[in-house]
PDB file of C-alpha atoms in Angstrom:
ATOM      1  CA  UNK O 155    -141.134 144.311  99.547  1.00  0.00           C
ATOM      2  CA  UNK O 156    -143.708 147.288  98.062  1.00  0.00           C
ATOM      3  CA  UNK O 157    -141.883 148.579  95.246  1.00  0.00           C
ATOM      4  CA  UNK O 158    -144.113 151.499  92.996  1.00  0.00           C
ATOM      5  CA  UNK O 159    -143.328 152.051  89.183  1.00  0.00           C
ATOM      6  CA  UNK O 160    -144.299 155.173  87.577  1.00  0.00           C
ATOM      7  CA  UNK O 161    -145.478 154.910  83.876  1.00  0.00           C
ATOM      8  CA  UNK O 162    -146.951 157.737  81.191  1.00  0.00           C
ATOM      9  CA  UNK O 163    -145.390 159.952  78.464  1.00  0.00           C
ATOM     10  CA  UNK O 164    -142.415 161.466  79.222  1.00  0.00           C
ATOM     11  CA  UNK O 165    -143.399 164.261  76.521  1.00  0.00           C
ATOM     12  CA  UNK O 166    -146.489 166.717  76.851  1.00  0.00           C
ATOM     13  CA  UNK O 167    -147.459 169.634  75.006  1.00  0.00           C
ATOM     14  CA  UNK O 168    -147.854 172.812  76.408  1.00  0.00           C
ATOM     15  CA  UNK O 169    -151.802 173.446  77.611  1.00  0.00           C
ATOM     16  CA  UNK O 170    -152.460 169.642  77.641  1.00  0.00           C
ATOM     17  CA  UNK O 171    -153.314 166.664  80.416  1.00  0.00           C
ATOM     18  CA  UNK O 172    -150.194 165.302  81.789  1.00  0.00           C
ATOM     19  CA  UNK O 173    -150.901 161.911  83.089  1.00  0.00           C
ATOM     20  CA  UNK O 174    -149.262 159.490  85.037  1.00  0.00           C
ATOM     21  CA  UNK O 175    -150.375 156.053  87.162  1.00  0.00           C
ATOM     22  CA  UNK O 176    -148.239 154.406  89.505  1.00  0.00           C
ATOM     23  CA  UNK O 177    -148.451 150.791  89.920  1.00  0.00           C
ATOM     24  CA  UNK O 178    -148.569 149.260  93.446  1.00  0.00           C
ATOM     25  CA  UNK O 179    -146.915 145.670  94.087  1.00  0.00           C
ATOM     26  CA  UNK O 180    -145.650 143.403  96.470  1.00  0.00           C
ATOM     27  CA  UNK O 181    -148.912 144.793  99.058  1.00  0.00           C
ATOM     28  CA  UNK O 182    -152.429 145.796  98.426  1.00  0.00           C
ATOM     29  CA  UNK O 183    -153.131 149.486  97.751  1.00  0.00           C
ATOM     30  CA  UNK O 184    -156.024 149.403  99.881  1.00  0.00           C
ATOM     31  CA  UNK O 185    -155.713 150.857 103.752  1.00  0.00           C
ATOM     32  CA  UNK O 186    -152.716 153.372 102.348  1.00  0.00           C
ATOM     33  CA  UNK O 187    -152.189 157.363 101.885  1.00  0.00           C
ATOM     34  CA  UNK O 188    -150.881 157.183  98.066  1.00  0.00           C
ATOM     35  CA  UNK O 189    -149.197 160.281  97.323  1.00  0.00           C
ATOM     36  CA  UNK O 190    -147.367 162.310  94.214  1.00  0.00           C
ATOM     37  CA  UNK O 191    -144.516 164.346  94.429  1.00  0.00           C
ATOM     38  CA  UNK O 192    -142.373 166.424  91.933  1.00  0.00           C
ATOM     39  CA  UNK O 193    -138.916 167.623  91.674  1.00  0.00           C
ATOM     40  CA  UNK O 194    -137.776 169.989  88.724  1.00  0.00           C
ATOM     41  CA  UNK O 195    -134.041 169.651  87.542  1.00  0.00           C
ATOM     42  CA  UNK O 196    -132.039 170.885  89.693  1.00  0.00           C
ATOM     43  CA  UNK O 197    -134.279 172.059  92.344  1.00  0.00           C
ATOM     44  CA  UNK O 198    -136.307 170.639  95.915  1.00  0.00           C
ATOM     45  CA  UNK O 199    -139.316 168.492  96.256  1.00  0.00           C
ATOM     46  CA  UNK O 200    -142.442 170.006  95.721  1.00  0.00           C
ATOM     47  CA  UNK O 201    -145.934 168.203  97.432  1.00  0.00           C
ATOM     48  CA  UNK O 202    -148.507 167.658  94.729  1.00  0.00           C
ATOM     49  CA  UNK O 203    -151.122 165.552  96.701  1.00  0.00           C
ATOM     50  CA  UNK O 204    -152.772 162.353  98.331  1.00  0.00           C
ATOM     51  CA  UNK O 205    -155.374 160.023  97.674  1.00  0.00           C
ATOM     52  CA  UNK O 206    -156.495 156.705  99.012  1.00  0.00           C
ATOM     53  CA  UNK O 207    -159.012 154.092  98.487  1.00  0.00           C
ATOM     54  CA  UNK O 208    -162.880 154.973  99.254  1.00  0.00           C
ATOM     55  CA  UNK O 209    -161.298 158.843 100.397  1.00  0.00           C
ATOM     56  CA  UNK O 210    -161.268 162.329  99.583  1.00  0.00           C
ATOM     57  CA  UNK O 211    -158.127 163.338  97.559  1.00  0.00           C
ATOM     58  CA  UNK O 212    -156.018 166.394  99.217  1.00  0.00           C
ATOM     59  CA  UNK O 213    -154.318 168.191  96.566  1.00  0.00           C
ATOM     60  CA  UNK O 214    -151.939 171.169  96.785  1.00  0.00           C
ATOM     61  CA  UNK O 215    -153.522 174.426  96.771  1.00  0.00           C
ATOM     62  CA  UNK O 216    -150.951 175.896  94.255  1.00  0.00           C
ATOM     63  CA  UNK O 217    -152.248 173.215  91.943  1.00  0.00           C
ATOM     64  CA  UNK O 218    -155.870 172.936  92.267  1.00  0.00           C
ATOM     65  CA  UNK O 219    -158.343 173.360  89.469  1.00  0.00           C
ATOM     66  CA  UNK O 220    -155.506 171.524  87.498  1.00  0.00           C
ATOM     67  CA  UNK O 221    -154.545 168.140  89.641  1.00  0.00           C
ATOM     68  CA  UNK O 222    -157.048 165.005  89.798  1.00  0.00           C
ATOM     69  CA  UNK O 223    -156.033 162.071  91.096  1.00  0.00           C
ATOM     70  CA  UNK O 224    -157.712 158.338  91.426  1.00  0.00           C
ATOM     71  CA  UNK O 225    -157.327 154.662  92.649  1.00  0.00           C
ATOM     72  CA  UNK O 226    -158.190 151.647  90.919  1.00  0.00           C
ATOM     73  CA  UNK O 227    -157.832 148.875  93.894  1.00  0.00           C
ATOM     74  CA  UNK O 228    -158.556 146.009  91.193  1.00  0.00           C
ATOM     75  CA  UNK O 229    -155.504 147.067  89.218  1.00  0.00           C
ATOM     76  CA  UNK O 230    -153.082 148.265  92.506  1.00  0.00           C
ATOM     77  CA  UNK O 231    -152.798 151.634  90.951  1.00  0.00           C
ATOM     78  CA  UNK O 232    -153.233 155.190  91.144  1.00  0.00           C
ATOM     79  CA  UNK O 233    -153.082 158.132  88.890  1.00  0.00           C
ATOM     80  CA  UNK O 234    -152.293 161.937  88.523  1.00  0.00           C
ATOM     81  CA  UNK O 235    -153.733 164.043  86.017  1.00  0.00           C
ATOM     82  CA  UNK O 236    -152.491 167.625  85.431  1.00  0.00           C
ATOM     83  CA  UNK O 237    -154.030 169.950  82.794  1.00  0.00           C
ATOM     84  CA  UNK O 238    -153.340 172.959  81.278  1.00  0.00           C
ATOM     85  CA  UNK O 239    -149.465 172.159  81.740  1.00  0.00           C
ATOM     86  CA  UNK O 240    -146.666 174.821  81.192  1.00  0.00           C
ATOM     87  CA  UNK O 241    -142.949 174.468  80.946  1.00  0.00           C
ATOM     88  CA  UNK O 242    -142.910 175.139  84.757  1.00  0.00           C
ATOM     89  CA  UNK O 243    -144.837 171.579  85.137  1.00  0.00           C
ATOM     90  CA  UNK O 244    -141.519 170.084  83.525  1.00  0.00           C
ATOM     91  CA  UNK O 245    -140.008 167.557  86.588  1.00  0.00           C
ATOM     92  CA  UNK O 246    -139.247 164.292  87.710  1.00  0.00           C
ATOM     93  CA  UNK O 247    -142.756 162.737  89.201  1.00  0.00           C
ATOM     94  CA  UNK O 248    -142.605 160.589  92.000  1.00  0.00           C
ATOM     95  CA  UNK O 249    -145.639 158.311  93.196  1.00  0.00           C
ATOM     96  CA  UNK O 250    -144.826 157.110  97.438  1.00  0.00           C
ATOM     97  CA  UNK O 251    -147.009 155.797  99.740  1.00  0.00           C
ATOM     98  CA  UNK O 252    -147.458 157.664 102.868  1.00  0.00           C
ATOM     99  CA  UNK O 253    -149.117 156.650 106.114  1.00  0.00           C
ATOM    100  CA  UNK O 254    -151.893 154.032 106.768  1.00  0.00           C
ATOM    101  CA  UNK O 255    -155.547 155.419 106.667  1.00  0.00           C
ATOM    102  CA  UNK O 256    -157.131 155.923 110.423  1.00  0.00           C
ATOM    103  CA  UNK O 257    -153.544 154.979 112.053  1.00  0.00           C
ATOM    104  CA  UNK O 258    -152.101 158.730 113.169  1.00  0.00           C
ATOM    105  CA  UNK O 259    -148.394 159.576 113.433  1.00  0.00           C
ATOM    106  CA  UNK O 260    -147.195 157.975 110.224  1.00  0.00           C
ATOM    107  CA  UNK O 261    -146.724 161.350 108.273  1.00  0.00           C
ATOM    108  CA  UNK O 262    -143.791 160.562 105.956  1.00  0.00           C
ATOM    109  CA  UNK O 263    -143.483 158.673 102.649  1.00  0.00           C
ATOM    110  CA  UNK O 264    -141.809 155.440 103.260  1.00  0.00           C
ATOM    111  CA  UNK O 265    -141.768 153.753  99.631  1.00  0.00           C
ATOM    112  CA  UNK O 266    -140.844 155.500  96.289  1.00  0.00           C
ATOM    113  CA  UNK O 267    -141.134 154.768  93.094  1.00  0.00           C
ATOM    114  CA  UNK O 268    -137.680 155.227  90.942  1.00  0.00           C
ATOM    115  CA  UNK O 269    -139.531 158.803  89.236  1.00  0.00           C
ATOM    116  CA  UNK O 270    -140.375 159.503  85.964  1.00  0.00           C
ATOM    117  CA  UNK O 271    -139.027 162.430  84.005  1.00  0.00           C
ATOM    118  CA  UNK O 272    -141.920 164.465  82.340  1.00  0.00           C
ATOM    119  CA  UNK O 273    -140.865 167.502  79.501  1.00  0.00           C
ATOM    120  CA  UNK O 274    -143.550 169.780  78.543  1.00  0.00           C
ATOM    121  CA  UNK O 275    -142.554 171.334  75.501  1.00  0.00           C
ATOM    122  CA  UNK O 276    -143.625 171.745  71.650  1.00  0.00           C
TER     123      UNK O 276
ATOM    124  CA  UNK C  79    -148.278 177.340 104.659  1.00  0.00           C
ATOM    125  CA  UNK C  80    -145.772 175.761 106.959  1.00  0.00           C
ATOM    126  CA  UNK C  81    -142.492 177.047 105.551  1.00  0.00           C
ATOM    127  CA  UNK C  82    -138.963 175.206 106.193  1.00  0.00           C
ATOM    128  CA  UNK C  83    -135.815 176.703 106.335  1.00  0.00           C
ATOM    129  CA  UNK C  84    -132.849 174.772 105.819  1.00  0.00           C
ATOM    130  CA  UNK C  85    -129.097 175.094 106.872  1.00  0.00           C
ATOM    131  CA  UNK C  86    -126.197 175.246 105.708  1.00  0.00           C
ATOM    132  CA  UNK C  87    -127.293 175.247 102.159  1.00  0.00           C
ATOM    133  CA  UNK C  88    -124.206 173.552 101.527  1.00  0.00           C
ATOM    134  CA  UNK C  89    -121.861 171.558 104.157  1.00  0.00           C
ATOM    135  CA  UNK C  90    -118.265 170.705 102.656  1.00  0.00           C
ATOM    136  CA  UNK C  91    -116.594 167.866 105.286  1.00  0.00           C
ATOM    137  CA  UNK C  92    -114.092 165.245 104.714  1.00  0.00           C
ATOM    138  CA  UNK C  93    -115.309 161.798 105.597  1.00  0.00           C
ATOM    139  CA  UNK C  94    -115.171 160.574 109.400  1.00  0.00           C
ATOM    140  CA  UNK C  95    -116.225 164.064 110.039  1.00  0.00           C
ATOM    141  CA  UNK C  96    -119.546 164.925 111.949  1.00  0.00           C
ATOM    142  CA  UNK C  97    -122.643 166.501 110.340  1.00  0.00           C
ATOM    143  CA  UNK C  98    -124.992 168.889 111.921  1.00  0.00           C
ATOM    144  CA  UNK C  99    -127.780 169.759 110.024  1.00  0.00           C
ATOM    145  CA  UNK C 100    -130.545 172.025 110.195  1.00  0.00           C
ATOM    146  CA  UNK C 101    -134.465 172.793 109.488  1.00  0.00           C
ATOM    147  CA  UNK C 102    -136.544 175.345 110.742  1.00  0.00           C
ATOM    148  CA  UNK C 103    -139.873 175.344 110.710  1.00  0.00           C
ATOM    149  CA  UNK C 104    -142.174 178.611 110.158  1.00  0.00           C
ATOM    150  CA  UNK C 105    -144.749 177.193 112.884  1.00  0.00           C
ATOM    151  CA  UNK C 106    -144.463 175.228 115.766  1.00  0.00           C
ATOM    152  CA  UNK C 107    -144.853 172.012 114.446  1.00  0.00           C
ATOM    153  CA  UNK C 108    -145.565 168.066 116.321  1.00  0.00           C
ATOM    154  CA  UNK C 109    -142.252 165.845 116.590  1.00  0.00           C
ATOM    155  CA  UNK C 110    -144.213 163.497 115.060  1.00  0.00           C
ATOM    156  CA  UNK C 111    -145.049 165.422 111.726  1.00  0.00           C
ATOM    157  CA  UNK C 112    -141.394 166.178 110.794  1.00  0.00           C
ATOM    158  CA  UNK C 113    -139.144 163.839 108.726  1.00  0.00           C
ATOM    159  CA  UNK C 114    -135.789 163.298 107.188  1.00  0.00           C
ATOM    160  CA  UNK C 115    -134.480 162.039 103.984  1.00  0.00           C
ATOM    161  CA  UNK C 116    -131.729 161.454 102.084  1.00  0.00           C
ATOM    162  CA  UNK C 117    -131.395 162.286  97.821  1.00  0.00           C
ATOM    163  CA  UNK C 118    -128.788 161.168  96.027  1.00  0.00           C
ATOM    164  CA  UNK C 119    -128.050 162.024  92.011  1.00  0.00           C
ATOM    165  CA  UNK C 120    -130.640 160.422  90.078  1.00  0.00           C
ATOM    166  CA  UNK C 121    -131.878 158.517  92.935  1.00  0.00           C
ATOM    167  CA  UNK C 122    -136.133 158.998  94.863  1.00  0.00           C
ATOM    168  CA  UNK C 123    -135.827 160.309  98.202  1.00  0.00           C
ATOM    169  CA  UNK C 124    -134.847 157.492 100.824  1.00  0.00           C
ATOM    170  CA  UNK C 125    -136.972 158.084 104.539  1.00  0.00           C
ATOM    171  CA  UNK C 126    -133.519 158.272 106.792  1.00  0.00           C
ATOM    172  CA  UNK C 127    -135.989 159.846 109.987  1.00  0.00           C
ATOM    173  CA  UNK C 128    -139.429 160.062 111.226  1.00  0.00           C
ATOM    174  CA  UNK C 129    -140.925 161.655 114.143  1.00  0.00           C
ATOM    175  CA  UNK C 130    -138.441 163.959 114.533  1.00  0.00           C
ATOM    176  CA  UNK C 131    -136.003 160.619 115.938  1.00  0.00           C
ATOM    177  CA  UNK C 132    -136.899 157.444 114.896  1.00  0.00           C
ATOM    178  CA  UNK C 133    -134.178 155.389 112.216  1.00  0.00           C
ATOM    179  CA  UNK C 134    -136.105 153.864 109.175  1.00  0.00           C
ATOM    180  CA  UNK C 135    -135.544 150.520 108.612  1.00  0.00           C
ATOM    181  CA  UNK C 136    -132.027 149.589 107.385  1.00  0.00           C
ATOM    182  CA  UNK C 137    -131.004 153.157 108.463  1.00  0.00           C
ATOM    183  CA  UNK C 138    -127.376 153.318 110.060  1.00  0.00           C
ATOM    184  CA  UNK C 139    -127.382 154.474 113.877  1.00  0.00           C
ATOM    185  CA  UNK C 140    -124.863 157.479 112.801  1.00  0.00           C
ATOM    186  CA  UNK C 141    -127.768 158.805 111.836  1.00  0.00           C
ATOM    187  CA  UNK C 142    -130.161 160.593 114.471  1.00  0.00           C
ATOM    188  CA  UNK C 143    -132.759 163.168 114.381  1.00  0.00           C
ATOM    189  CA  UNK C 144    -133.823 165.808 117.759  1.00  0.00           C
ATOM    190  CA  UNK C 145    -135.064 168.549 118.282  1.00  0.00           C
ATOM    191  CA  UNK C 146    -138.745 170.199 118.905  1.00  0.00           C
ATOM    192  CA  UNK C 147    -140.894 173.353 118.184  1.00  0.00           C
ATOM    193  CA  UNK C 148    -139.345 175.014 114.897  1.00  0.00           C
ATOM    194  CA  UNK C 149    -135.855 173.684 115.332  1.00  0.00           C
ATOM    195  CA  UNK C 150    -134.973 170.433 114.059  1.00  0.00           C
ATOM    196  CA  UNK C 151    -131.457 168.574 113.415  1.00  0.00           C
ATOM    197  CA  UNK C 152    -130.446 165.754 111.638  1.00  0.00           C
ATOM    198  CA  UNK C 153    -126.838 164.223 112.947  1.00  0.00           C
ATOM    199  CA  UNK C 154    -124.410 162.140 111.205  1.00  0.00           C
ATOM    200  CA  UNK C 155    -121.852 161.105 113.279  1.00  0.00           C
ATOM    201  CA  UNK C 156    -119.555 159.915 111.007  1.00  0.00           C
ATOM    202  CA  UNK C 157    -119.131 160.637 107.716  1.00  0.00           C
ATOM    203  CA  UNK C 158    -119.479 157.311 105.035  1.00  0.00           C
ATOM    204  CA  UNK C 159    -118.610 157.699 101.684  1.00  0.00           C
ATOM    205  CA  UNK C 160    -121.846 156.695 100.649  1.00  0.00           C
ATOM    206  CA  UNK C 161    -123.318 159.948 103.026  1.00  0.00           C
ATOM    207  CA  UNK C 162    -122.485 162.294 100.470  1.00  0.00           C
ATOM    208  CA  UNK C 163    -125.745 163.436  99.164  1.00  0.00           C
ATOM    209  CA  UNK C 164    -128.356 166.069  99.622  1.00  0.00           C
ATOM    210  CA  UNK C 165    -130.637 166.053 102.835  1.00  0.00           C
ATOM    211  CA  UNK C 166    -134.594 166.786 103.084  1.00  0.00           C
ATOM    212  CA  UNK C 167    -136.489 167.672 105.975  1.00  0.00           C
ATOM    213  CA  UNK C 168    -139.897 167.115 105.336  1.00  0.00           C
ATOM    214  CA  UNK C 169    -143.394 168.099 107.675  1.00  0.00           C
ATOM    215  CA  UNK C 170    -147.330 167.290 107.773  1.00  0.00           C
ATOM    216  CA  UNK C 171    -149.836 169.748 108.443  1.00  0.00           C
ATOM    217  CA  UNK C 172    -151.508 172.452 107.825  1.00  0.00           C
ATOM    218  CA  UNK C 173    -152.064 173.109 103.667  1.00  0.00           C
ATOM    219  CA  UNK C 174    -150.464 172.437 101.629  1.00  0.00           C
ATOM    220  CA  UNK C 175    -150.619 168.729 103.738  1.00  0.00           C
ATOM    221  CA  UNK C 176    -146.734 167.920 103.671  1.00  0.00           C
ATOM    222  CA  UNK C 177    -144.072 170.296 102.865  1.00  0.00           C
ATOM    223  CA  UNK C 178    -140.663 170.024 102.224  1.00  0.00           C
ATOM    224  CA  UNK C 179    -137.325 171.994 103.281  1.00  0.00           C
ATOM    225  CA  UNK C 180    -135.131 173.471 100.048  1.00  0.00           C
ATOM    226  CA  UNK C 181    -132.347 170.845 101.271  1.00  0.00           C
ATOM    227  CA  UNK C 182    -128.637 170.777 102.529  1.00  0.00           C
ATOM    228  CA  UNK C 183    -125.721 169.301 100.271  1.00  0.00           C
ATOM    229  CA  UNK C 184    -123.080 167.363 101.855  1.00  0.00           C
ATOM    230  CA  UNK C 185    -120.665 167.360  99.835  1.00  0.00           C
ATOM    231  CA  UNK C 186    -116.861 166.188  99.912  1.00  0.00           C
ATOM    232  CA  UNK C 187    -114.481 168.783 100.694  1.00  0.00           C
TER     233      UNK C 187
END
């Protein structure tokens, strides 16, 4: 059973690097979409972006220029890095795997991790 | 930006009721790109749907997704107790990649 586990501070100041790795186990990393999305209190999902192993990331546009996000296959994990954060970065973060690289028509995220609640304030 | 509309925002029912809800889509989009999910309070996202009407694994068969174009519907036959929660539609394509509908609350009425 893949199971993902989010891990990082849950506190970041306003105008610094929010960062967050997810950690892969129970399957290799490798030959998987890897993907983060956010939720704010209260409010719907919001896509942040993709990456896989060996591949170009695809990041939301509303977010580029601040979002960076890498694999490390020896460690089964991937990681999100957000700069110049704002009170309107403030969510639950969720890391899910979605789709297997070069096999079309599996666009949906099939494993979560439980989400991790990150507050950007002073 | 492929924009989804969902509806009703909220859907009050008592259980052993039937569902019908609803998603939109601002472009015609592939029945395979569009998904379902279900979110409950302090719970990730669980995959309920893909490709517009396949079950997930483990996913009860009073659930079932149709539809085609911009108009999608997620069914639950029955209402469960444990059905109470809020409901995602969710598509790929276009850019952002994957985008995701504001939701529908079932709720207990």
């Amino acid at each position: 059973q893949v199971q993902l586990l989010e891990s990082g501070p849950g506190l970041v100041k306003p105008s610094e690097t929010l960062s967050l790795t997810c950690t892969v186990s129970g399957g290799s990393i490798s030959n998987y979409f890897w993907n983060w999305i956010r939720q704010p209190a209260g409010k719907g999902l919001e896509y942040i972006g993709r990456i896989y192993t060996g591949g170009t990331p695809n990041y939301n546009p509303s977010l580029r220029g601040r979002v960076t996000m890498s694999v490390d296959p020896s460690q089964n994990e991937f990681s999100l890095r957000l700069t110049s954060v704002t009170a309107a970065d403030t969510a639950v973060y969720y890391c899910a795997r979605g789709g297997i690289v070069g096999a079309p028509g599996l666009y949906f995220f099939d494993y979560w991790g439980q989400g991790m609640q990150v507050t950007v304030s002073s | 930006e492929i924009v989804l509309t969902q509806s009703p925002g909220t859907l009050s029912l008592s259980p052993g009721e039937g569902a019908t809800l609803s998603c939109r889509t601002s472009q015609s989009v592939s029945n395979s790109y569009l998904a379902w999910y279900q979110q409950k309070p302090g719970q990730a996202p669980r995959l309920l749907v893909y490709g517009t009407s396949n079950r997930a694994a483990g996913v009860p068969d009073r659930f079932s997704g149709s539809g085609s174009g911009t108009d999608f519907t997620l069914t639950i036959s029955r209402l469960e107790p444990e059905d109470f929660a809020v409901y995602y539609c969710q598509q790929y394509g276009g850019s952002p990649l994957f985008t995701f509908g504001p939701g529908t609350k079932v709720d207990i009425k």
